[in-house]
Amino acid sequence: ESCRAHHSTRKLTPVMPSFDIVSRTALSEVDNAVQGAAREIRTRYDFKGSQCSIERVENTLTIKADDDFKLKQVQELLRGHLARRKVDIGAFDFTVPEKAAGNSVRQTVTIKQGIERDLTQQIVKAIKGSKLKVQAAIQGDELRISSKKRDNLQEAIALVKELKIVQPLQYVNFRD
């Protein structure tokens, strides 16, 4: 009886349906793609004797190539292997190649993890401008969308998809 009395005094705060918009790139899949591309570089005849390579350190890939032509070939190999592993190329920011030792070139590629502040603000602005009955809250490099009605959440996803954002976004943690 005392347990029941205690239970009824607790206030239950209604949890609104919500979901999170995130941008996460599976680094294990990136590694698989990099290893596949590196294997192809080692075995292909047209790369014989070349100094081409790709390596990943945390969220950065470094592509090294003998010249601009070889760099383009390595980029294509990498893109192909990423596509096969279902890794969205939109998560990669290719910098301008720079000259390295001799005639070789080096290119840094940043793997985007999380949504940058400018992009979260752009999404929030679009949602507010749409007059949808949803709330958007920036939480670090993610965005939480909540609403009283689940249908409104579906409309919010459709709206964000229509923005044609290059960076891949995932819609996760659905709560009812």
CSV table of N, CA and C in Angstrom, one decimal, residues 16-19 21 124 127-128 132-138 143-149 152-153 156:
chain,number,residue,atom,x,y,z
A,16,MET,N,7.0,14.2,-25.6
A,16,MET,CA,6.5,14.5,-27.0
A,16,MET,C,7.2,13.6,-28.0
A,17,PRO,N,6.5,13.2,-29.0
A,17,PRO,CA,7.2,12.4,-30.1
A,17,PRO,C,8.4,13.3,-30.6
A,18,SER,N,9.5,12.6,-30.9
A,18,SER,CA,10.7,13.4,-31.4
A,18,SER,C,11.6,12.5,-32.2
A,19,PHE,N,12.5,13.1,-32.9
A,19,PHE,CA,13.6,12.4,-33.5
A,19,PHE,C,14.8,13.3,-33.6
A,21,ILE,N,18.1,14.7,-36.0
A,21,ILE,CA,18.8,14.7,-37.3
A,21,ILE,C,20.3,14.7,-37.0
A,124,VAL,N,17.0,24.9,-39.0
A,124,VAL,CA,16.1,25.4,-38.0
A,124,VAL,C,15.3,26.6,-38.6
A,127,ILE,N,12.7,25.2,-41.0
A,127,ILE,CA,11.6,24.6,-40.2
A,127,ILE,C,10.7,25.7,-39.6
A,128,LYS,N,11.3,26.7,-39.1
A,128,LYS,CA,10.5,27.8,-38.5
A,128,LYS,C,9.7,28.5,-39.6
A,132,LEU,N,5.4,24.6,-39.8
A,132,LEU,CA,5.0,23.3,-39.3
A,132,LEU,C,5.0,23.4,-37.7
A,133,LYS,N,4.1,22.6,-37.2
A,133,LYS,CA,3.9,22.6,-35.7
A,133,LYS,C,5.0,21.6,-35.1
A,134,VAL,N,6.2,22.0,-35.2
A,134,VAL,CA,7.3,21.3,-34.6
A,134,VAL,C,8.3,22.2,-33.9
A,135,GLN,N,9.0,21.7,-33.0
A,135,GLN,CA,10.1,22.5,-32.3
A,135,GLN,C,11.4,21.9,-32.7
A,136,ALA,N,12.4,22.7,-33.0
A,136,ALA,CA,13.7,22.3,-33.3
A,136,ALA,C,14.7,22.8,-32.3
A,137,ALA,N,15.5,21.9,-31.8
A,137,ALA,CA,16.5,22.3,-30.7
A,137,ALA,C,17.9,21.8,-31.2
A,138,ILE,N,18.8,22.7,-31.2
A,138,ILE,CA,20.2,22.4,-31.6
A,138,ILE,C,20.8,21.8,-30.3
A,143,LEU,N,20.5,17.8,-34.1
A,143,LEU,CA,19.3,18.6,-34.1
A,143,LEU,C,18.2,17.7,-33.6
A,144,ARG,N,17.4,18.1,-32.5
A,144,ARG,CA,16.3,17.4,-32.1
A,144,ARG,C,15.0,18.1,-32.5
A,145,ILE,N,14.1,17.3,-33.2
A,145,ILE,CA,12.9,17.8,-33.7
A,145,ILE,C,11.8,17.1,-32.9
A,146,SER,N,10.9,17.9,-32.3
A,146,SER,CA,9.8,17.3,-31.5
A,146,SER,C,8.5,18.0,-31.9
A,147,SER,N,7.4,17.3,-31.6
A,147,SER,CA,6.1,17.8,-31.9
A,147,SER,C,5.0,16.9,-31.2
A,148,LYS,N,3.8,17.5,-31.0
A,148,LYS,CA,2.8,16.8,-30.3
A,148,LYS,C,2.3,15.6,-31.2
A,149,LYS,N,2.3,15.8,-32.5
A,149,LYS,CA,1.8,14.8,-33.5
A,149,LYS,C,2.9,14.2,-34.3
A,152,ASN,N,3.5,15.4,-37.9
A,152,ASN,CA,4.2,16.7,-38.1
A,152,ASN,C,5.7,16.4,-38.2
A,153,LEU,N,6.2,15.3,-37.5
A,153,LEU,CA,7.6,14.9,-37.6
A,153,LEU,C,7.9,14.4,-39.0
A,156,ALA,N,8.3,17.3,-41.2
A,156,ALA,CA,9.6,17.9,-41.0
A,156,ALA,C,10.7,17.2,-41.7
